[in-house]
């Protein structure tokens, strides 16, 4: 094992400025071009050629310096979970936060900023590095739109680093769940609620019975399930003919996920049987669970990069989904790294200065050591 090198000099002012520029660009899915227009002029002078694929992902190639082997791909997503029109990022001694009008968008612009400044820093220092492929995706937060459509044969790398996990910098996601999304509809029979309710079958009662029988919340260490939305009925004087649930199940274990979805289906079918209704149960695979071995070269590279940044690597499991799910599914070993952002998907979202500098150092070490 080669010795762990020292830190790479990072231009903190330039890092912060680029981060703030990207935060100020409202880039909910559909508007990612606004971020692309900041990235391209920043990196093109370094000899990085960019093009967009058919779905709008921004792909870049940075030739190696004194290296032609060991190509890796770096990824972050250009969209934010909600629109951020007019949001002005506020900078204080601790970090950057939103003005309260919307999310900040550090998820995932902190990931983008870290990758961009890492490239500039490695270039400034004249360090040798492997070829780097950049894949900046669209529509991650609305359902992995860009990564699902991504063609793995459009790049050479078979190892990628996804800068898009919560938790402190140093965490490496080695286990992530599969997710199934469910839409179930209960059908009863409409009737006048005051004149002849006995002729009706309430779909809302069917729904209540189904939910009552359904295992939900934390099922076990690996498995969770949730009903996130219900809808049904027409008016207080009509026995409800139809009601609907939108639900999900996740598990780090695919067999347990299967068991959980079966239990949810059974709860719906039993309720319909018992109360004399009918049902439809649609399940849709959103993504598949994955697990990475600690000996995987990409995981070992992440370990080394984090250690070289003066941090301690921790291998963790997550309950969340990311573009790493899709890349892993497509045969590109994908390691999702914690970026250090806090309270994402809320108006309290923030990015500590220290975390932004740390994740940038980790990205620079990845590039230098790949
Ligand atoms: Zn994200």
Short mmCIF file of C-alpha atoms in Angstrom, two decimals, residues 15 110-111 114 162-173 302-303 305-316 336-342 350-366:
data_model
loop_
_atom_site.label_atom_id
_atom_site.label_comp_id
_atom_site.label_asym_id
_atom_site.label_seq_id
_atom_site.Cartn_x
_atom_site.Cartn_y
_atom_site.Cartn_z
CA UNK A 15 -14.96 26.99 -3.66
CA UNK A 110 -22.36 20.94 -2.41
CA UNK A 111 -21.52 17.70 -4.25
CA UNK A 114 -16.72 19.76 -4.24
CA UNK A 162 -21.72 9.59 -6.14
CA UNK A 163 -21.50 12.71 -3.95
CA UNK A 164 -25.03 12.59 -2.58
CA UNK A 165 -25.49 11.01 0.86
CA UNK A 166 -26.46 12.64 4.15
CA UNK A 167 -24.34 12.18 7.26
CA UNK A 168 -20.86 13.44 8.12
CA UNK A 169 -18.03 13.48 5.56
CA UNK A 170 -16.15 10.19 5.87
CA UNK A 171 -19.23 8.00 5.65
CA UNK A 172 -19.24 5.59 2.72
CA UNK A 173 -22.56 3.93 1.82
CA UNK A 302 -12.65 5.95 -0.94
CA UNK A 303 -11.09 4.71 2.33
CA UNK A 305 -9.02 9.35 0.03
CA UNK A 306 -10.86 9.93 3.32
CA UNK A 307 -7.81 8.99 5.41
CA UNK A 308 -5.61 11.27 3.30
CA UNK A 309 -8.10 14.05 4.11
CA UNK A 310 -7.43 13.56 7.82
CA UNK A 311 -10.80 11.89 8.42
CA UNK A 312 -11.88 8.41 9.47
CA UNK A 313 -13.77 6.30 6.92
CA UNK A 314 -16.95 4.62 8.16
CA UNK A 315 -18.85 2.04 6.11
CA UNK A 316 -22.58 2.60 6.64
CA UNK A 336 -22.13 6.96 -2.53
CA UNK A 337 -20.28 9.37 -0.22
CA UNK A 338 -21.67 11.58 2.55
CA UNK A 339 -21.41 15.23 1.57
CA UNK A 340 -22.04 16.67 5.04
CA UNK A 341 -25.15 18.72 4.28
CA UNK A 342 -27.69 19.02 7.11
CA UNK A 350 -27.55 24.11 5.63
CA UNK A 351 -23.99 23.33 4.60
CA UNK A 352 -21.21 23.82 7.17
CA UNK A 353 -18.00 25.41 5.78
CA UNK A 354 -15.93 22.66 7.38
CA UNK A 355 -17.92 19.89 5.67
CA UNK A 356 -17.69 21.65 2.27
CA UNK A 357 -13.90 21.90 2.62
CA UNK A 358 -13.61 18.30 3.81
CA UNK A 359 -15.68 16.79 1.00
CA UNK A 360 -13.71 18.87 -1.53
CA UNK A 361 -10.46 17.51 -0.09
CA UNK A 362 -11.86 13.97 -0.33
CA UNK A 363 -12.80 14.57 -3.99
CA UNK A 364 -9.31 15.95 -4.74
CA UNK A 365 -7.69 12.92 -3.09
CA UNK A 366 -9.94 10.57 -5.10
#
